[in-house]
Short mmCIF file of C-alpha atoms in Angstrom, two decimals:
data_model
loop_
_atom_site.label_atom_id
_atom_site.label_comp_id
_atom_site.label_asym_id
_atom_site.label_seq_id
_atom_site.Cartn_x
_atom_site.Cartn_y
_atom_site.Cartn_z
CA MET A 1 33.67 12.22 -26.66
CA THR A 2 32.92 15.16 -24.64
CA ILE A 3 35.92 16.91 -23.19
CA GLN A 4 34.99 18.86 -20.17
CA ILE A 5 37.11 22.34 -19.68
CA LEU A 6 37.67 23.95 -16.46
CA VAL A 7 37.15 27.60 -16.69
CA HIS A 8 39.21 28.28 -13.54
CA ASP A 9 41.27 25.97 -11.05
CA PRO A 10 40.21 26.52 -7.60
CA ILE A 11 41.45 29.62 -5.99
CA TYR A 12 44.34 28.91 -3.26
CA LEU A 13 43.73 31.00 -0.16
CA ASP A 14 45.21 28.77 2.38
CA TYR A 15 48.73 29.88 2.64
CA HIS A 16 49.10 29.34 6.46
CA SER A 17 48.45 25.63 5.48
CA THR A 18 51.26 25.46 3.18
CA THR A 19 52.24 27.66 0.28
CA PRO A 20 53.20 26.75 -3.60
CA VAL A 21 56.98 26.14 -4.30
CA ASP A 22 58.63 29.02 -5.82
CA ARG A 23 59.50 28.20 -9.39
CA ARG A 24 63.01 29.45 -8.99
CA VAL A 25 63.29 27.27 -5.67
CA ALA A 26 62.04 24.31 -7.43
CA ASP A 27 64.76 24.71 -10.23
CA ARG A 28 67.46 24.78 -7.21
CA ILE A 29 65.97 21.52 -5.56
CA LEU A 30 65.69 19.68 -9.14
CA HIS A 31 69.46 20.46 -9.84
CA GLN A 32 70.24 19.16 -6.28
CA MET A 33 68.41 16.02 -6.86
CA THR A 34 69.41 15.10 -10.46
CA ILE A 35 72.91 16.80 -10.95
CA ALA A 36 74.75 17.52 -7.84
CA PHE A 37 73.20 14.85 -5.73
CA GLY A 38 75.82 13.98 -3.63
CA ASN A 39 75.69 13.07 0.34
CA ALA A 40 76.97 16.02 2.21
CA SER A 41 78.70 13.61 4.78
CA SER A 42 80.90 11.71 2.08
CA THR A 43 83.93 13.48 2.06
CA ASP A 44 85.90 11.45 -0.36
CA HIS A 45 84.73 12.68 -3.75
CA ILE A 46 83.83 15.83 -5.33
CA TYR A 47 79.72 15.03 -5.09
CA GLY A 48 80.05 14.77 -1.45
CA ASP A 49 82.21 18.23 -1.38
CA GLU A 50 79.46 19.97 -3.52
CA ALA A 51 76.55 19.08 -1.43
CA SER A 52 78.55 20.05 1.83
CA LYS A 53 79.33 23.26 0.13
CA ALA A 54 75.57 23.78 -0.70
CA ILE A 55 74.48 23.03 2.94
CA ARG A 56 76.99 25.74 4.01
CA GLN A 57 75.57 28.11 1.72
CA ALA A 58 71.96 27.30 2.88
CA ARG A 59 73.06 27.78 6.20
CA ARG A 60 74.26 31.26 5.50
CA HIS A 61 71.01 31.96 3.80
CA VAL A 62 68.51 31.00 6.81
CA ALA A 63 71.07 33.06 9.01
CA GLN A 64 70.68 35.98 7.53
CA LEU A 65 67.18 35.83 6.96
CA VAL A 66 66.46 35.50 10.78
CA GLY A 67 69.40 37.31 12.26
CA ALA A 68 71.43 34.37 13.38
CA PHE A 69 74.70 32.88 12.96
CA PRO A 70 75.12 29.89 10.51
CA LYS A 71 76.75 27.73 12.87
CA ASP A 72 73.61 28.07 15.38
CA ILE A 73 71.40 26.49 12.23
CA ILE A 74 70.60 23.01 12.99
CA PHE A 75 68.29 21.43 9.61
CA THR A 76 65.40 19.33 10.52
CA SER A 77 62.16 17.84 9.17
CA GLY A 78 60.32 20.59 9.79
CA ALA A 79 59.22 22.71 12.44
CA THR A 80 57.57 20.19 14.31
CA GLU A 81 60.77 18.52 14.89
CA SER A 82 62.93 21.71 15.36
CA ILE A 83 59.94 22.60 18.32
CA ASN A 84 60.43 18.97 20.04
CA LEU A 85 64.03 19.13 19.96
CA ALA A 86 64.30 22.22 21.34
CA ILE A 87 62.03 21.63 24.01
CA GLN A 88 62.84 18.07 25.13
CA GLY A 89 66.65 18.84 24.18
CA SER A 90 66.98 21.81 26.58
CA ILE A 91 65.04 20.57 29.47
CA ALA A 92 66.71 17.18 29.46
CA PRO A 93 69.86 18.00 31.51
CA LYS A 94 67.71 19.71 34.01
CA ILE A 95 65.24 16.70 34.62
CA ALA A 96 67.50 15.10 37.17
CA ASN A 97 67.73 18.36 39.09
CA PRO A 98 65.42 18.31 42.64
CA ASN A 99 62.99 20.58 40.74
CA LYS A 100 61.14 19.75 37.78
CA PRO A 101 62.08 22.12 34.82
CA ARG A 102 59.54 25.13 34.85
CA VAL A 103 58.16 25.62 31.45
CA ALA A 104 55.83 28.57 30.30
CA VAL A 105 53.73 28.37 26.68
CA CYS A 106 51.66 30.88 25.66
CA ALA A 107 47.97 29.64 25.32
CA ALA A 108 47.54 30.03 21.78
CA GLU A 109 50.63 28.29 20.88
CA HIS A 110 50.89 25.78 17.76
CA LYS A 111 49.54 21.82 18.86
CA ALA A 112 53.56 21.16 18.10
CA VAL A 113 54.46 23.10 21.32
CA LEU A 114 51.41 22.32 23.47
CA ASP A 115 50.98 18.85 22.76
CA THR A 116 55.00 18.30 23.60
CA CYS A 117 54.72 20.28 26.77
CA ASN A 118 51.51 18.56 27.99
CA ILE A 119 52.94 15.08 27.52
CA LEU A 120 56.10 15.93 29.28
CA GLU A 121 54.02 17.27 32.12
CA LYS A 122 51.72 13.87 32.13
CA GLN A 123 55.06 12.29 32.47
CA GLY A 124 56.18 14.09 35.26
CA LYS A 125 59.31 15.56 33.62
CA ILE A 126 58.22 19.46 33.75
CA GLU A 127 56.11 22.07 35.77
CA LEU A 128 53.88 23.31 32.85
CA LEU A 129 52.45 27.15 33.11
CA GLN A 130 50.14 28.41 30.61
CA LEU A 131 50.01 32.24 29.84
CA PRO A 132 46.61 33.42 28.57
CA VAL A 133 45.56 35.55 25.81
CA ASN A 134 42.75 38.14 25.61
CA SER A 135 39.93 38.34 22.70
CA GLN A 136 42.44 39.17 20.07
CA ALA A 137 44.98 36.70 21.06
CA GLN A 138 47.20 39.03 22.21
CA ILE A 139 49.30 37.96 25.51
CA ASP A 140 50.19 40.27 28.61
CA LEU A 141 53.48 41.07 29.01
CA ASP A 142 53.09 41.72 32.42
CA ARG A 143 52.17 38.49 33.70
CA LEU A 144 54.67 37.11 31.47
CA GLN A 145 57.34 39.03 33.09
CA GLN A 146 56.02 38.03 36.51
CA ALA A 147 56.06 34.47 35.18
CA CYS A 148 60.14 34.95 34.44
CA ASP A 149 60.50 36.69 37.82
CA ARG A 150 59.46 33.66 39.58
CA GLY A 151 61.72 31.40 37.71
CA LEU A 152 61.53 29.52 34.52
CA ASP A 153 63.40 27.14 32.58
CA LEU A 154 62.02 27.83 29.03
CA LEU A 155 59.42 30.14 27.66
CA CYS A 156 57.44 29.30 24.47
CA VAL A 157 55.97 32.10 22.36
CA MET A 158 55.40 32.07 18.91
CA ALA A 159 56.17 35.12 16.46
CA ALA A 160 52.63 34.99 14.82
CA ASN A 161 49.78 33.22 15.52
CA ASN A 162 48.91 30.38 12.80
CA GLU A 163 45.40 31.00 13.25
CA VAL A 164 44.09 34.62 13.59
CA GLY A 165 47.54 35.99 12.62
CA THR A 166 48.16 38.18 15.64
CA ILE A 167 51.50 39.18 15.74
CA TYR A 168 53.60 38.93 19.12
CA PRO A 169 56.03 41.55 20.62
CA VAL A 170 59.08 39.17 19.80
CA GLU A 171 61.70 41.60 20.55
CA GLN A 172 60.05 43.04 23.97
CA ILE A 173 59.58 39.08 25.24
CA GLY A 174 63.24 38.24 24.43
CA ALA A 175 64.33 41.39 26.33
CA ILE A 176 62.18 39.95 29.32
CA ALA A 177 63.43 36.42 28.94
CA ARG A 178 66.97 37.91 28.70
CA GLN A 179 66.77 39.96 31.96
CA TYR A 180 65.57 36.96 33.82
CA ARG A 181 67.95 34.61 31.82
CA VAL A 182 65.34 32.47 30.59
CA SER A 183 65.77 30.10 27.59
CA PHE A 184 63.33 31.92 24.86
CA LEU A 185 61.61 29.37 22.24
CA CYS A 186 59.92 31.09 19.33
CA ASP A 187 58.07 29.30 16.76
CA ALA A 188 58.47 31.23 13.80
CA SER A 189 56.92 28.86 11.09
CA GLN A 190 54.19 31.64 10.11
CA ALA A 191 56.31 34.62 10.79
CA ALA A 192 59.96 33.88 8.99
CA GLY A 193 59.91 35.58 5.39
CA LYS A 194 56.93 37.82 6.27
CA ILE A 195 58.02 40.17 9.12
CA PRO A 196 61.56 40.98 10.25
CA ILE A 197 63.26 38.73 13.01
CA HIS A 198 66.48 39.22 14.62
CA CYS A 199 67.41 36.20 16.82
CA GLU A 200 70.56 36.99 18.14
CA ASP A 201 69.81 41.06 18.85
CA TRP A 202 66.36 40.08 20.23
CA GLY A 203 67.31 37.39 22.57
CA ILE A 204 65.85 34.23 21.13
CA THR A 205 67.73 31.11 22.21
CA TYR A 206 65.50 28.42 19.82
CA LEU A 207 64.11 29.68 16.74
CA ALA A 208 61.86 27.15 14.80
CA ILE A 209 60.82 27.56 10.81
CA SER A 210 59.59 25.46 8.11
CA ALA A 211 60.29 25.71 4.48
CA HIS A 212 56.91 25.21 3.15
CA LYS A 213 55.82 28.48 4.80
CA LEU A 214 57.64 30.43 2.82
CA TYR A 215 57.41 29.21 -0.72
CA GLY A 216 59.71 26.31 -0.14
CA PRO A 217 59.14 22.50 -0.17
CA GLN A 218 57.49 20.38 2.24
CA GLY A 219 59.21 18.21 4.81
CA VAL A 220 62.47 20.46 5.75
CA GLY A 221 62.90 23.18 8.22
CA ALA A 222 65.58 24.65 10.84
CA LEU A 223 66.14 25.09 14.21
CA VAL A 224 68.47 28.17 15.62
CA ALA A 225 69.74 26.94 18.48
CA ASN A 226 72.06 29.63 20.40
CA ARG A 227 75.59 27.74 20.72
CA ARG A 228 75.40 29.19 24.47
CA HIS A 229 73.00 26.86 25.78
CA PRO A 230 73.10 23.37 26.24
CA LEU A 231 70.86 21.03 23.81
CA GLN A 232 70.67 17.43 23.88
CA PRO A 233 69.65 15.39 21.01
CA ILE A 234 66.42 13.57 20.73
CA LEU A 235 67.55 11.29 17.85
CA PHE A 236 70.69 9.12 17.93
CA GLY A 237 72.53 7.35 14.92
CA GLY A 238 75.78 9.21 13.85
CA GLY A 239 77.81 12.30 14.05
CA HIS A 240 75.56 14.31 12.03
CA GLN A 241 74.59 18.27 12.64
CA LYS A 242 77.30 18.38 15.70
CA ARG A 243 75.72 15.28 17.13
CA ILE A 244 72.61 17.02 17.91
CA ARG A 245 70.29 16.02 15.03
CA PRO A 246 71.62 12.81 13.29
CA GLY A 247 70.71 11.28 9.92
CA THR A 248 71.60 11.78 6.25
CA LEU A 249 71.03 15.55 5.39
CA ASN A 250 68.32 16.25 2.95
CA VAL A 251 70.46 18.10 0.78
CA PRO A 252 67.81 19.26 -2.06
CA GLY A 253 64.91 20.25 0.64
CA ILE A 254 67.59 21.74 2.71
CA VAL A 255 68.92 23.85 -0.62
CA GLY A 256 65.25 24.55 -1.39
CA LEU A 257 64.99 26.19 2.20
CA GLY A 258 68.25 28.13 1.72
CA GLU A 259 66.78 29.48 -1.69
CA ALA A 260 63.44 30.46 -0.09
CA CYS A 261 65.60 32.25 2.71
CA ARG A 262 67.38 34.16 0.23
CA LEU A 263 64.43 35.52 -1.92
CA ARG A 264 62.30 36.28 1.23
CA GLN A 265 65.06 38.46 2.31
CA LEU A 266 65.39 39.86 -0.96
CA GLU A 267 61.56 40.21 -1.73
CA MET A 268 59.62 40.06 1.71
CA ALA A 269 59.11 44.10 2.41
CA ALA A 270 57.47 44.24 -1.09
CA ASP A 271 55.50 41.26 -1.34
CA GLU A 272 54.19 41.58 2.06
CA THR A 273 52.98 45.15 1.26
CA ALA A 274 51.06 44.01 -2.02
CA ILE A 275 49.61 41.08 0.05
CA ALA A 276 48.13 43.05 2.65
CA SER A 277 46.93 45.44 -0.09
CA LYS A 278 44.70 42.12 -1.15
CA ARG A 279 44.02 41.20 2.23
CA ASP A 280 42.20 44.32 2.84
CA ARG A 281 40.39 44.67 -0.17
CA LEU A 282 38.90 41.24 0.34
CA GLN A 283 37.94 42.22 3.87
CA ARG A 284 36.29 45.29 2.58
CA LEU A 285 34.24 43.38 0.07
CA LEU A 286 32.95 40.54 2.48
CA GLN A 287 32.37 43.15 5.06
CA ALA A 288 30.38 45.21 2.53
CA GLN A 289 28.36 42.31 1.55
CA ILE A 290 27.96 39.94 4.42
CA PRO A 291 25.95 41.50 7.33
CA GLY A 292 27.42 40.83 10.78
CA LEU A 293 30.71 39.61 9.54
CA GLN A 294 33.07 39.96 12.47
CA VAL A 295 37.08 40.04 11.94
CA ASN A 296 38.99 37.76 14.52
CA GLY A 297 42.54 38.77 15.73
CA ASP A 298 44.52 41.93 16.14
CA ARG A 299 43.78 44.05 13.27
CA ASP A 300 46.38 46.55 13.72
CA SER A 301 48.97 43.91 14.24
CA ARG A 302 48.78 40.75 12.10
CA LEU A 303 50.19 38.92 9.23
CA ALA A 304 49.86 40.53 5.87
CA GLY A 305 47.99 37.45 4.38
CA ASN A 306 45.90 36.61 7.45
CA LEU A 307 42.05 37.24 7.32
CA HIS A 308 40.36 35.22 10.02
CA ILE A 309 36.46 35.93 10.15
CA SER A 310 33.35 34.58 11.58
CA ILE A 311 29.75 34.85 10.16
CA PRO A 312 27.14 34.51 12.49
CA GLU A 313 24.54 31.80 12.58
CA ILE A 314 26.23 29.86 9.93
CA PRO A 315 28.49 26.89 10.85
CA ASN A 316 31.70 27.38 8.84
CA SER A 317 31.29 23.48 7.50
CA ALA A 318 28.27 24.53 5.74
CA ILE A 319 30.28 27.36 3.78
CA ILE A 320 33.30 24.71 3.32
CA ALA A 321 31.12 22.39 2.08
CA ARG A 322 29.50 24.79 -0.72
CA VAL A 323 33.05 26.47 -2.05
CA ARG A 324 35.56 23.50 -1.26
CA HIS A 325 35.71 22.87 -5.27
CA ARG A 326 35.86 26.51 -6.08
CA LEU A 327 37.92 28.10 -3.20
CA ALA A 328 40.51 26.75 -0.73
CA ILE A 329 40.03 27.96 2.46
CA SER A 330 39.83 26.42 6.01
CA ARG A 331 38.30 26.25 9.54
CA GLY A 332 41.97 26.65 11.12
CA SER A 333 45.21 24.96 11.55
CA ALA A 334 45.62 21.83 9.06
CA CYS A 335 47.55 19.88 11.79
CA SER A 336 43.95 20.18 13.67
CA SER A 337 41.21 20.89 11.34
CA GLY A 338 40.38 17.19 10.68
CA VAL A 339 39.73 16.88 14.49
CA GLU A 340 36.24 17.56 15.30
CA ALA A 341 36.78 19.93 17.84
CA PRO A 342 36.67 23.64 18.51
CA SER A 343 39.81 25.68 17.88
CA HIS A 344 42.11 26.09 21.30
CA VAL A 345 43.16 29.19 20.05
CA LEU A 346 39.34 30.64 19.47
CA GLN A 347 38.86 29.27 22.94
CA GLY A 348 41.60 31.00 24.65
CA MET A 349 40.47 34.13 23.02
CA ASN A 350 37.24 33.54 25.26
CA LEU A 351 35.09 34.24 21.76
CA SER A 352 31.43 32.89 21.88
CA GLU A 353 30.39 29.61 20.72
CA GLU A 354 28.68 31.04 17.60
CA VAL A 355 31.76 32.78 16.58
CA ILE A 356 33.81 30.26 17.08
CA GLU A 357 31.47 27.64 14.87
CA GLY A 358 31.34 30.30 12.39
CA ALA A 359 35.00 30.73 12.02
CA LEU A 360 36.92 30.57 8.50
CA ARG A 361 40.64 31.14 8.14
CA ILE A 362 41.67 33.13 4.86
CA GLY A 363 45.46 32.95 3.87
CA ILE A 364 46.84 35.15 1.10
CA GLY A 365 50.06 34.69 -0.50
CA LYS A 366 52.31 36.35 -3.19
CA PHE A 367 50.89 34.29 -5.90
CA THR A 368 47.48 35.43 -5.37
CA THR A 369 45.91 37.69 -7.92
CA GLU A 370 43.70 40.93 -7.46
CA GLU A 371 41.27 39.14 -10.13
CA GLU A 372 41.46 35.82 -7.58
CA ILE A 373 40.56 38.17 -4.60
CA ASP A 374 37.24 39.53 -6.43
CA ARG A 375 36.25 36.06 -7.71
CA ALA A 376 37.02 34.84 -4.21
CA ALA A 377 34.53 37.50 -2.56
CA ASN A 378 31.87 36.60 -4.89
CA ILE A 379 31.89 32.85 -4.25
CA LEU A 380 32.06 33.54 -0.38
CA VAL A 381 29.24 36.16 -0.71
CA ALA A 382 27.03 33.69 -2.59
CA ALA A 383 27.87 30.55 -0.27
CA VAL A 384 26.65 32.50 2.48
CA ASP A 385 23.46 34.04 1.04
CA SER A 386 22.20 29.97 -0.10
CA THR A 387 23.16 29.10 3.17
CA ARG A 388 21.25 31.88 4.88
CA ASN A 389 18.45 31.29 2.57
CA ILE A 390 18.09 27.33 3.35
CA ILE A 391 18.67 28.18 7.19
CA ASP A 392 15.64 30.61 6.63
CA GLU A 393 13.02 28.22 5.45
#
């Protein structure tokens, strides 16, 4: 019998989609699932007491990472639920008003924000305003301020873009929102644990995060909801979490989120510096060997692990088909990459059709090695060369 041995596992460079769970986080989750497995709402015995204590500790770790108060942390199934709770829960008390609630969103927001707002607009519940972005996915702060000045009930701007990695000036946006007394929702799914965030100091009303973007488990997240702003539940069935988000708490997942946040606070600065160095190396290698390669997004203010490129005259699907068993990269957001439609982010940046069709998102993380960077460059260059040869024939 012949045994096939894989010399190398496929190289994982899709850290924007999800991250591997840190082994230290996984150990905490396993302990919570098998030893300290109590229900945090069971108050009649020590198993419930220990689970409740673990939840309180996780709240502190999440709050410390993003500069919030522990009592403002609501645990959810992930950023998508957090975003829905923030948007629907904050505008619900205002729907009965004579004037519809006015909501402004950045055009490059994640679909969790855009789809939620579009549905509410179609239902006649809100008036929706889109704030455009430029060719680097940057937002115009003067235009944002004008929108706030005309009156808004909710402003939605992400901390960092999930496709091109552009980092937004959240502190400045929060100051503008605070000046005009506008509630500010910030989707920090891609940013938490990678760049500093200070909810309370920066005037962020609602902040959404997902554990699986910062080396924690999938299916758990949190919403920071400033206690000074009313928020109605969108789910019902119990008094859990101050009656805002009912349901039995996912204690192992929440503990994993808390531990991941604790580790990011300790290791973020050093990790992100090393990640940026690897990103820059990969960028140099590709630019040196792929003529005409374009780097998209704000190259002066982007996530350390983000490298979003376009290769002229070569469809991204052709590259993905050639590398998929050796290299994990993507054409865009995992929430929309299965949909045959151009990226709304790249369209909002007014990039050419050729640039959009050739776009590839590469995500580097703390477990990416220098050797993987070099191998990934070789794989991509070879795929581009072979594809160009076929096109030229």
